[in-house]
N, CA, C and O atoms as a Maestro MAE file, in Angstrom:
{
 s_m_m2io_version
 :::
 2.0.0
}

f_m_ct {
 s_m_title
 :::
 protein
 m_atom[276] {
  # First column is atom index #
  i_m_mmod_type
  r_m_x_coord
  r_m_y_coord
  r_m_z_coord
  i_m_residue_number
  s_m_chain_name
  s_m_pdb_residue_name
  s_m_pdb_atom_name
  i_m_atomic_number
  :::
  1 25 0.854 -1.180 0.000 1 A "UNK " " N  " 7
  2 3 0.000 0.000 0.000 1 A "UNK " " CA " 6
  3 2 0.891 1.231 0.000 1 A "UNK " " C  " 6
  4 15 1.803 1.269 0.826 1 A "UNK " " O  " 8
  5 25 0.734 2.148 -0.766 2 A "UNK " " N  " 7
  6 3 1.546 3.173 -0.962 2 A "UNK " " CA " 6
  7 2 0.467 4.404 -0.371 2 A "UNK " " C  " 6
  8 15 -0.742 4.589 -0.515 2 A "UNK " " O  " 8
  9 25 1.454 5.066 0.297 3 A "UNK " " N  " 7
  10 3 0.705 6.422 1.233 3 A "UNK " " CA " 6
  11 2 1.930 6.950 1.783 3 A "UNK " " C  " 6
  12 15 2.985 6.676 1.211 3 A "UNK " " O  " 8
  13 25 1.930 7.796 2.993 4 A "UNK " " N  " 7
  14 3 2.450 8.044 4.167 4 A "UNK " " CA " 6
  15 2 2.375 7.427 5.443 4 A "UNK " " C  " 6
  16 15 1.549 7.764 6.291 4 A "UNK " " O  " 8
  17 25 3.299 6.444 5.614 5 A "UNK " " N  " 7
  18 3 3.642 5.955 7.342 5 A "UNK " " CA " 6
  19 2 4.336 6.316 7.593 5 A "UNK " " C  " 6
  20 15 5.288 6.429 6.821 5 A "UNK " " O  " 8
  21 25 4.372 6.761 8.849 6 A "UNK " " N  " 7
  22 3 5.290 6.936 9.895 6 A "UNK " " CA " 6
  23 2 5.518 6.006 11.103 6 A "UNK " " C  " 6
  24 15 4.574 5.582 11.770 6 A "UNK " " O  " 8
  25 25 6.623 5.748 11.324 7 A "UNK " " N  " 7
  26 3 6.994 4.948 12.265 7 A "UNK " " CA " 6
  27 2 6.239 5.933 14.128 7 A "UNK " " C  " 6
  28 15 6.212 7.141 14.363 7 A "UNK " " O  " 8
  29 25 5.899 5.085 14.779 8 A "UNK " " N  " 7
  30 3 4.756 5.433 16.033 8 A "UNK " " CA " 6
  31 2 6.697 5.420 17.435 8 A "UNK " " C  " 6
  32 15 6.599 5.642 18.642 8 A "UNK " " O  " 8
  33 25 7.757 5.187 16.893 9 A "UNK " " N  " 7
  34 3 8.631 5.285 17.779 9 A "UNK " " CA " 6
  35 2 9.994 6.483 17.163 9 A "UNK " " C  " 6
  36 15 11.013 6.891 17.720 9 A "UNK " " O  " 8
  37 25 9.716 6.610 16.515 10 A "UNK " " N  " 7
  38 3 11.053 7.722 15.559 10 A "UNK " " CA " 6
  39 2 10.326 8.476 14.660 10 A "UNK " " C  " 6
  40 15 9.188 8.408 14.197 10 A "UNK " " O  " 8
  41 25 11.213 9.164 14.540 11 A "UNK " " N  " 7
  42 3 11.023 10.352 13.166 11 A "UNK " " CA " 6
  43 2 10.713 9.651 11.962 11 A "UNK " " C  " 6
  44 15 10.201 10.436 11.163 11 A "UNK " " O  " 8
  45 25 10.842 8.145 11.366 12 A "UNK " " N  " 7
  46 3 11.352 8.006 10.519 12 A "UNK " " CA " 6
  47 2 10.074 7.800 9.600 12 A "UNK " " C  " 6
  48 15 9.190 7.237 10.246 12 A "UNK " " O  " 8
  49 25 9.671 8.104 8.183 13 A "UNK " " N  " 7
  50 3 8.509 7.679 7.468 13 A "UNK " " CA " 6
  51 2 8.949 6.971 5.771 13 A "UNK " " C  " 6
  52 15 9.991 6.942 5.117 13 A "UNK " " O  " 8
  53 25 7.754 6.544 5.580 14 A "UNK " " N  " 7
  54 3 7.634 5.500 4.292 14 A "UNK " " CA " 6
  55 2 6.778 5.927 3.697 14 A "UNK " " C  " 6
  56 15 5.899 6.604 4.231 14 A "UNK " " O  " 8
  57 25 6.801 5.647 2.430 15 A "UNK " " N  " 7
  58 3 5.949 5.705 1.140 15 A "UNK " " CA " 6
  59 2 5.087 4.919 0.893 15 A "UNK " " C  " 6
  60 15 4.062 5.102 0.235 15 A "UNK " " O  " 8
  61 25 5.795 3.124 1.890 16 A "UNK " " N  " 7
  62 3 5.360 2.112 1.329 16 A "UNK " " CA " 6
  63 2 5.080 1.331 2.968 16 A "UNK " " C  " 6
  64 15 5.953 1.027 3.780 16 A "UNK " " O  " 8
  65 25 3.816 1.175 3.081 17 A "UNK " " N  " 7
  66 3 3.390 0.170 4.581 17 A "UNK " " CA " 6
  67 2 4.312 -0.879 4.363 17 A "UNK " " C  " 6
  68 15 5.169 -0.662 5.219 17 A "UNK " " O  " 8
  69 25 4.666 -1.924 3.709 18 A "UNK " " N  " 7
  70 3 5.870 -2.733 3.827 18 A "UNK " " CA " 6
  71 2 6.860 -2.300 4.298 18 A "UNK " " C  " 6
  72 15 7.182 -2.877 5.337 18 A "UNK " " O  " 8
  73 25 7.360 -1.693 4.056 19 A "UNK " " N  " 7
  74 3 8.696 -0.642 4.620 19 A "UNK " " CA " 6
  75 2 8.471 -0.257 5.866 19 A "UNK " " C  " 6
  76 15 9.395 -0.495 6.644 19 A "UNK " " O  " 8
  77 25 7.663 0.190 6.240 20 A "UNK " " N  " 7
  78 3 6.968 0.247 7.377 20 A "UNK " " CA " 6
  79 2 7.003 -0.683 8.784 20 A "UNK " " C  " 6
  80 15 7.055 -0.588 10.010 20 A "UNK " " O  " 8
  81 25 6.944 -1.557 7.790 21 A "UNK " " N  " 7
  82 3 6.390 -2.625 8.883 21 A "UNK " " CA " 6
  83 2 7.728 -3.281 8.880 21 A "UNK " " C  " 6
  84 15 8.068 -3.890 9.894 21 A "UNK " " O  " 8
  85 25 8.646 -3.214 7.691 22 A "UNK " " N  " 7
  86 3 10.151 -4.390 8.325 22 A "UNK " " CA " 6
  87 2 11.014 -2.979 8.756 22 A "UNK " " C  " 6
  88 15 12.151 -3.090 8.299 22 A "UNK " " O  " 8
  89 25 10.870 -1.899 9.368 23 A "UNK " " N  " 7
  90 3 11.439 -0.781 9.843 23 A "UNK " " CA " 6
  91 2 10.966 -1.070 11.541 23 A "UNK " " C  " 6
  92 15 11.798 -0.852 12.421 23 A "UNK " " O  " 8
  93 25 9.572 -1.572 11.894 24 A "UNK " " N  " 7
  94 3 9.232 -1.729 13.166 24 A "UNK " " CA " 6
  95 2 9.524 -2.590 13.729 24 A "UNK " " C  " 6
  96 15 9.155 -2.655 14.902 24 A "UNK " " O  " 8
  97 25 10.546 -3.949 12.997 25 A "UNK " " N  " 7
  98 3 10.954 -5.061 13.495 25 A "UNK " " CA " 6
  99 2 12.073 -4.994 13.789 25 A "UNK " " C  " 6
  100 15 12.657 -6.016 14.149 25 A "UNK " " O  " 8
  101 25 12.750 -3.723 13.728 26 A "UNK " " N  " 7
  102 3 13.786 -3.393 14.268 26 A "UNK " " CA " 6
  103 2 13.630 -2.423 15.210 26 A "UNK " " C  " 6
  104 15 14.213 -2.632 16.273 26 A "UNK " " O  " 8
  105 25 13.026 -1.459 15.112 27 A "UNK " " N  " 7
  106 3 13.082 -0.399 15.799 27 A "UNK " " CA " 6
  107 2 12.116 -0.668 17.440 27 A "UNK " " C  " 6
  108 15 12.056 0.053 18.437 27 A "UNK " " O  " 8
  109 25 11.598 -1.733 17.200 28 A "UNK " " N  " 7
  110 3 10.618 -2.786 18.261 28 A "UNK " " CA " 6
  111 2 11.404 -3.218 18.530 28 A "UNK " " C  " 6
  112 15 11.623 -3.105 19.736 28 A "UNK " " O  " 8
  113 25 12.061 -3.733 18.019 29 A "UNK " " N  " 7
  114 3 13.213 -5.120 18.887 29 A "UNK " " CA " 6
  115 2 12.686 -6.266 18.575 29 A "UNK " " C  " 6
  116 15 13.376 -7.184 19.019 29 A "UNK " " O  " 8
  117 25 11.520 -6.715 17.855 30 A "UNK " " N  " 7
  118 3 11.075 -7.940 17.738 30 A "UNK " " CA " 6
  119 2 11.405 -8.364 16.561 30 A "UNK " " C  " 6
  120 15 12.207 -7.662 15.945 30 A "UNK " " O  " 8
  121 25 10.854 -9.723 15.850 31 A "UNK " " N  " 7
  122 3 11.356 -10.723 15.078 31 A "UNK " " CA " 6
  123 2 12.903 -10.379 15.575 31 A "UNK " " C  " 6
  124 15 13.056 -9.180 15.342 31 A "UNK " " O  " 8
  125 25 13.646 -10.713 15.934 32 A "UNK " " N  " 7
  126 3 14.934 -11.505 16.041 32 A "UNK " " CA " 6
  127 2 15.532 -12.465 15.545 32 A "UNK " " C  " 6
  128 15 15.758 -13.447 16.253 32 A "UNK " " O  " 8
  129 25 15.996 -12.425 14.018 33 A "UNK " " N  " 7
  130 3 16.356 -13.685 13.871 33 A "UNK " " CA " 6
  131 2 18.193 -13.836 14.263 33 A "UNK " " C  " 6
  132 15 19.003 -12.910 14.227 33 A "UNK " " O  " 8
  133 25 18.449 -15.158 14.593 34 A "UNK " " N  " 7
  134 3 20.457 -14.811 14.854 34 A "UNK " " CA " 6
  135 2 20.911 -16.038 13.601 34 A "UNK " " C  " 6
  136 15 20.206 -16.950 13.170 34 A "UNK " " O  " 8
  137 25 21.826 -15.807 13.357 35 A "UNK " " N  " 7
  138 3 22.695 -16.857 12.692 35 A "UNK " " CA " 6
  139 2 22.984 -18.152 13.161 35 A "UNK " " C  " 6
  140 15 22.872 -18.298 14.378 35 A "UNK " " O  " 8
  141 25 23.213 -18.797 12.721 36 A "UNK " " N  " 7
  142 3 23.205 -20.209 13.861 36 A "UNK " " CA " 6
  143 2 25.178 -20.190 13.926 36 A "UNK " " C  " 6
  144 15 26.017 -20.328 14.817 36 A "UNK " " O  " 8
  145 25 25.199 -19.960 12.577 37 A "UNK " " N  " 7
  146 3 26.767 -19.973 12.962 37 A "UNK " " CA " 6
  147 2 27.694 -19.114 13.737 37 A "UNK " " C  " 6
  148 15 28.678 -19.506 14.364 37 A "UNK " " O  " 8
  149 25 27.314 -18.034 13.633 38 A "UNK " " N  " 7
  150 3 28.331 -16.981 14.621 38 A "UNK " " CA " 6
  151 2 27.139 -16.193 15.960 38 A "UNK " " C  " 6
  152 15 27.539 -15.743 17.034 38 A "UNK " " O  " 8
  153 25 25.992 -16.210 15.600 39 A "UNK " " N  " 7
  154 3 24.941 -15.420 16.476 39 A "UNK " " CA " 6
  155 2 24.549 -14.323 16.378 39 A "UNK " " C  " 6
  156 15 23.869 -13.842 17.284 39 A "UNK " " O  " 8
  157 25 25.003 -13.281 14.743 40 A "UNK " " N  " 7
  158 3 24.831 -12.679 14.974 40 A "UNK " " CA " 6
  159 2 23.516 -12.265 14.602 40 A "UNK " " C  " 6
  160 15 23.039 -12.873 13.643 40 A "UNK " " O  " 8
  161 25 22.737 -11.278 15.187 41 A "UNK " " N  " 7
  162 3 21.213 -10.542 14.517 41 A "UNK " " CA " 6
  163 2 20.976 -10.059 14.051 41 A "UNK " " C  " 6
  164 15 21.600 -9.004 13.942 41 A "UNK " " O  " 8
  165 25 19.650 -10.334 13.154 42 A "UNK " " N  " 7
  166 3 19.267 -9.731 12.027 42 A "UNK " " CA " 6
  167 2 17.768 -9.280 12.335 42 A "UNK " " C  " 6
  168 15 17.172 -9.895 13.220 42 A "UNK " " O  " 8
  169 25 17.235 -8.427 11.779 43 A "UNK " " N  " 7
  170 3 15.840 -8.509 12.104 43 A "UNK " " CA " 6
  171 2 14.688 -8.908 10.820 43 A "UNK " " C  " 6
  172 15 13.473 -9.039 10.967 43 A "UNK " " O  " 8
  173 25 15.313 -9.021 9.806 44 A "UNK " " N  " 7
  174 3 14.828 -9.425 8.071 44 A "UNK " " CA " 6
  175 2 15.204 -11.119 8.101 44 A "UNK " " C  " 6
  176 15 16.109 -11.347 8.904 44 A "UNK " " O  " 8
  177 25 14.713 -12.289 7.418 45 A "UNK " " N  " 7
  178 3 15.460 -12.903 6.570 45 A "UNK " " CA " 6
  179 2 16.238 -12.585 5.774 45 A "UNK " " C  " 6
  180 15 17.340 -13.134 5.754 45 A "UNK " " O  " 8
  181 25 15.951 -11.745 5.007 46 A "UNK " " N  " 7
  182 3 17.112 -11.481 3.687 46 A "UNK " " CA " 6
  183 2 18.093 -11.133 4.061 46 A "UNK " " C  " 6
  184 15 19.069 -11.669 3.536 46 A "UNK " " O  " 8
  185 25 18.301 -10.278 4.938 47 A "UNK " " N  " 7
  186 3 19.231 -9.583 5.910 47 A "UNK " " CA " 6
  187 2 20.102 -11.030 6.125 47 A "UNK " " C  " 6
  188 15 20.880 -11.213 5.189 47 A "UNK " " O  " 8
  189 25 20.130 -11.968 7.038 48 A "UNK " " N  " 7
  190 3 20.387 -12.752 7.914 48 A "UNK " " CA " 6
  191 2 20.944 -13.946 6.255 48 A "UNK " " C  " 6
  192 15 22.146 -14.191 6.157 48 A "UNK " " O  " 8
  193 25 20.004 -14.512 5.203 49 A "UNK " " N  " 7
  194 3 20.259 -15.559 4.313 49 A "UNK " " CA " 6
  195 2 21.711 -14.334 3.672 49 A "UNK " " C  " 6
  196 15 22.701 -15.022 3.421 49 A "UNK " " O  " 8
  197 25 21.867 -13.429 3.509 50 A "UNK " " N  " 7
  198 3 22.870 -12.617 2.625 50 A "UNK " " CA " 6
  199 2 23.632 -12.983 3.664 50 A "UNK " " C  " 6
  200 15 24.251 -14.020 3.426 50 A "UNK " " O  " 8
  201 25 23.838 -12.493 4.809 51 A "UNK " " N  " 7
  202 3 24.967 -12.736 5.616 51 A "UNK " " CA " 6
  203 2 25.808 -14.054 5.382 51 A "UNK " " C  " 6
  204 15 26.971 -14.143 4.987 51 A "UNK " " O  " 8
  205 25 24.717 -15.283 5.809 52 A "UNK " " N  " 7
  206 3 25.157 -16.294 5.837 52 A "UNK " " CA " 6
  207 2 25.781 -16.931 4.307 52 A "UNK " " C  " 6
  208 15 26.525 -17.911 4.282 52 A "UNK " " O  " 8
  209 25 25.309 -16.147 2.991 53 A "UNK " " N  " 7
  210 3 25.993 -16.498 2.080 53 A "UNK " " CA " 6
  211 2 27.474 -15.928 2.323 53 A "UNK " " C  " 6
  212 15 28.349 -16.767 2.535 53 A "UNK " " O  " 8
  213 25 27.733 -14.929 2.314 54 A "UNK " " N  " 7
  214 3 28.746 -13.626 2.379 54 A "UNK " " CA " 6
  215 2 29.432 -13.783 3.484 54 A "UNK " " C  " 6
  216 15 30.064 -12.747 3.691 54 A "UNK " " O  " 8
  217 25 29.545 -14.256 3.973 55 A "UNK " " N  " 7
  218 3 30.377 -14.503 5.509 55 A "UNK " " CA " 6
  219 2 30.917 -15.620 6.177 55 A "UNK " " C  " 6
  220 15 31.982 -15.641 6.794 55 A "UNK " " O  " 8
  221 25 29.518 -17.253 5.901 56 A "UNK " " N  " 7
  222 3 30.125 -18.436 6.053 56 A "UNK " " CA " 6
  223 2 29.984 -19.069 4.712 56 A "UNK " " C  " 6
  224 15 29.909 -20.298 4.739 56 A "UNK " " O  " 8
  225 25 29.937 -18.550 3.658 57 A "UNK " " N  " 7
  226 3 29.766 -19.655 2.187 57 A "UNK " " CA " 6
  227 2 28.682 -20.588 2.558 57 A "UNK " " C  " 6
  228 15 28.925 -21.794 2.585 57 A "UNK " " O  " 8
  229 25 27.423 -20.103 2.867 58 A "UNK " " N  " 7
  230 3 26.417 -20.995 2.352 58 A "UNK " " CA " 6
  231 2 25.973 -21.408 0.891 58 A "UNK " " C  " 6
  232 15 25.245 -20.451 0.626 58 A "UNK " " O  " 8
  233 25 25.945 -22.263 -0.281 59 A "UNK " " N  " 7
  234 3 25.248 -21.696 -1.069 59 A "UNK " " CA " 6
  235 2 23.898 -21.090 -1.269 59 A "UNK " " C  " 6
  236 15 22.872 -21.432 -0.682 59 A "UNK " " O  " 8
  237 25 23.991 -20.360 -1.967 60 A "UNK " " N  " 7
  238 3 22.162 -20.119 -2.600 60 A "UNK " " CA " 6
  239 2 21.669 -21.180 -3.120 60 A "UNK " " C  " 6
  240 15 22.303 -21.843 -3.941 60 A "UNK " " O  " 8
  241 25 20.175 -21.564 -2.617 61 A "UNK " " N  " 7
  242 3 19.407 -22.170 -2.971 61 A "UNK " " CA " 6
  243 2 19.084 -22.028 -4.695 61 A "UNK " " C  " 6
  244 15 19.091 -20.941 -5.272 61 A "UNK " " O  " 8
  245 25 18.764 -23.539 -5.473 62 A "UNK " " N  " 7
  246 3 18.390 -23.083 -6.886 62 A "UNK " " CA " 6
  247 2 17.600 -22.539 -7.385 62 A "UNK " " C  " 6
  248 15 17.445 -22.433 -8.602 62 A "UNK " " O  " 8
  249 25 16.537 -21.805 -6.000 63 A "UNK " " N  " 7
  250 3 15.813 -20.526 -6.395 63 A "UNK " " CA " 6
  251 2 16.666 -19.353 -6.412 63 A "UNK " " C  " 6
  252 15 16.527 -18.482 -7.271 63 A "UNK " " O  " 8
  253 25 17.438 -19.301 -5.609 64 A "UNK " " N  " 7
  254 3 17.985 -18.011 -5.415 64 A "UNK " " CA " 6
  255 2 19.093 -17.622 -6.543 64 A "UNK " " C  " 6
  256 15 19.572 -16.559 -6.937 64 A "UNK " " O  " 8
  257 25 19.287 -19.131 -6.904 65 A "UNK " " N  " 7
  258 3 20.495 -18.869 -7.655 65 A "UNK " " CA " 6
  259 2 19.831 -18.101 -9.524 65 A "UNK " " C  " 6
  260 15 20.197 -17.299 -10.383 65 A "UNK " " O  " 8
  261 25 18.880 -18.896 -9.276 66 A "UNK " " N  " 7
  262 3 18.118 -19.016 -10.800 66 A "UNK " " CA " 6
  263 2 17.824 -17.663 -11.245 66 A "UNK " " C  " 6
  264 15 17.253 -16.757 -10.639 66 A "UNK " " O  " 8
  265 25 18.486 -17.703 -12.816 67 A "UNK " " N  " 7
  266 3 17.808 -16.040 -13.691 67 A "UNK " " CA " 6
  267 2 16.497 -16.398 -13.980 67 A "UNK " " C  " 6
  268 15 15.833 -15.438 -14.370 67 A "UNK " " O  " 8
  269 25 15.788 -17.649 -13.911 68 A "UNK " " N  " 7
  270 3 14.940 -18.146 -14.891 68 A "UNK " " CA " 6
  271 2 13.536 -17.807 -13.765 68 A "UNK " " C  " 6
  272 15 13.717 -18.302 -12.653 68 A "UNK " " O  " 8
  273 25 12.337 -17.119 -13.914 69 A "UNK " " N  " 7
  274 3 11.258 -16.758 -13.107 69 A "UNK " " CA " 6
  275 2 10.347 -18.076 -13.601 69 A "UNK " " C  " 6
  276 15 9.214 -18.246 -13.151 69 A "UNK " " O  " 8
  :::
 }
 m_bond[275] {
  # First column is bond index #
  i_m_from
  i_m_to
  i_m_order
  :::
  1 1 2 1
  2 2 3 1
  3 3 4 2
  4 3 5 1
  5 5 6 1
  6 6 7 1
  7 7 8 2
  8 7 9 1
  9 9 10 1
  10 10 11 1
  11 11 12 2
  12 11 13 1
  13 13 14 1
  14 14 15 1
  15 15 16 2
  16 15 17 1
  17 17 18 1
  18 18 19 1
  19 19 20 2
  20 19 21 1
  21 21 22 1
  22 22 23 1
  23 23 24 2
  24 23 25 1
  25 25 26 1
  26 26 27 1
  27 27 28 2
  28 27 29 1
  29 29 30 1
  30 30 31 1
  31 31 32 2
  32 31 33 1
  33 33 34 1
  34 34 35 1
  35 35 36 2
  36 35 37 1
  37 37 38 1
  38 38 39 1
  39 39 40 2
  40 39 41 1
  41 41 42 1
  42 42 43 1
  43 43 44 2
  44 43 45 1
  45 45 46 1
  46 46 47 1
  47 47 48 2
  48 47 49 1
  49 49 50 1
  50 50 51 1
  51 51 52 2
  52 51 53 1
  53 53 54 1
  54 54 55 1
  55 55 56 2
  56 55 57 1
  57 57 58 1
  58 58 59 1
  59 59 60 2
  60 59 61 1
  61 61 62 1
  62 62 63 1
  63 63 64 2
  64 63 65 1
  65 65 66 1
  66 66 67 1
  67 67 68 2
  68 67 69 1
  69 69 70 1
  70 70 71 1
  71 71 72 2
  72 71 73 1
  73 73 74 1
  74 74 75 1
  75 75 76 2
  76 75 77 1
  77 77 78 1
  78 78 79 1
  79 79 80 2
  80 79 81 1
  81 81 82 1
  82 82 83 1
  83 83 84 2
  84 83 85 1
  85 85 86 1
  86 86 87 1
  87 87 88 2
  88 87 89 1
  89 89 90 1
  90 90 91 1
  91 91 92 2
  92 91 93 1
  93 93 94 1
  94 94 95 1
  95 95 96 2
  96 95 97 1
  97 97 98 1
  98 98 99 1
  99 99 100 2
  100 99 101 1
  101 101 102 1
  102 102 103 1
  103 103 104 2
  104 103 105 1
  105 105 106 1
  106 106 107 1
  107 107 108 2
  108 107 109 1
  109 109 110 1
  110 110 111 1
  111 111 112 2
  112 111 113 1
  113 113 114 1
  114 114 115 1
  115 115 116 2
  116 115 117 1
  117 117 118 1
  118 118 119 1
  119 119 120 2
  120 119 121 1
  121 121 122 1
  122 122 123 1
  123 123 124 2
  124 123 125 1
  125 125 126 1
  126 126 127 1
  127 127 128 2
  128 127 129 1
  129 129 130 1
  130 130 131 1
  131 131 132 2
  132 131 133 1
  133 133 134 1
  134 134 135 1
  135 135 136 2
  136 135 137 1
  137 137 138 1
  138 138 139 1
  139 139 140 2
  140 139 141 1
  141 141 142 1
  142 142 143 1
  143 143 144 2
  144 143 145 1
  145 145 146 1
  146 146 147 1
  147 147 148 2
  148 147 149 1
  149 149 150 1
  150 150 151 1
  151 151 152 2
  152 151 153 1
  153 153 154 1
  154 154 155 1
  155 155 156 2
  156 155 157 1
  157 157 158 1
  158 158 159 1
  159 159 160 2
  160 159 161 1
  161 161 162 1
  162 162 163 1
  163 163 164 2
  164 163 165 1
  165 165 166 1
  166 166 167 1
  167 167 168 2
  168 167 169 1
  169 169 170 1
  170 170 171 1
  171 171 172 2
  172 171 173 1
  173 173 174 1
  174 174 175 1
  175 175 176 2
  176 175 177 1
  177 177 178 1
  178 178 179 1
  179 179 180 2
  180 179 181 1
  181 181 182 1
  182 182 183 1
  183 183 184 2
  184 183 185 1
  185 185 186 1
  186 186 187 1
  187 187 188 2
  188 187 189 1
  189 189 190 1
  190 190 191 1
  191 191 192 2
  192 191 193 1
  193 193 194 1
  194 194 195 1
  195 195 196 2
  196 195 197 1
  197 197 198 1
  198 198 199 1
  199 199 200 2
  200 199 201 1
  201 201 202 1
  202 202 203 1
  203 203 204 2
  204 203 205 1
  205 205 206 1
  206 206 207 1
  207 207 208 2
  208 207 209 1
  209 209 210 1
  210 210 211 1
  211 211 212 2
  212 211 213 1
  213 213 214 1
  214 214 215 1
  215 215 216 2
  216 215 217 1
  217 217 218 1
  218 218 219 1
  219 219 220 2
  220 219 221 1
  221 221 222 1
  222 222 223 1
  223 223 224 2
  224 223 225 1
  225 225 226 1
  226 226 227 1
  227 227 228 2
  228 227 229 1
  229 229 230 1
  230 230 231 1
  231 231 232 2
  232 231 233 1
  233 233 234 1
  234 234 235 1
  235 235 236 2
  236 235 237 1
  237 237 238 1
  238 238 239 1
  239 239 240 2
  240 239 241 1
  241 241 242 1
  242 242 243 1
  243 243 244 2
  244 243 245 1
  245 245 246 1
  246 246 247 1
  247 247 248 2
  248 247 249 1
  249 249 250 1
  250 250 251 1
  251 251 252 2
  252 251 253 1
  253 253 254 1
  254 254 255 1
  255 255 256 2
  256 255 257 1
  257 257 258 1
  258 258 259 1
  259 259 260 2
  260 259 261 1
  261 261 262 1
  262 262 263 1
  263 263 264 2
  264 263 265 1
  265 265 266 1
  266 266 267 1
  267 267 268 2
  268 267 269 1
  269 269 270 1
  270 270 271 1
  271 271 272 2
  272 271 273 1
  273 273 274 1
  274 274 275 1
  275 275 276 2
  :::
 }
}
């Protein structure tokens, strides 16, 4: 949904309620996800699967890897 949100704890605003809402999972402190390998936190998946490619050589999955939709 595209509008104006504003985050209800900071200054900070969006264009886009998605944005919105993975901005409050940090700025909440909730969803927590950690790495299993080192611990560290993320508050996204994507956040956390990039790490773990980029840091311990996981591969990408053959979705992730794939040009093909």
């Amino acid at each position: 949904k595209k509008g104006y949100f504003q985050c209800k704890h900071c200054d900070k605003a969006f264009n886009w309620q998605q944005s919105l809402t993975r901005h409050k999972w940090k700025c909440e402190g909730t969803r927590v996800l950690d790495c299993s390998f080192c611990g560290k936190l993320f508050h996204r998946p994507d956040q956390l699967r990039s790490h773990q490619i980029s840091q311990h050589y996981i591969a990408k999955t053959s979705r992730e890897s794939s040009s093909v939709c």
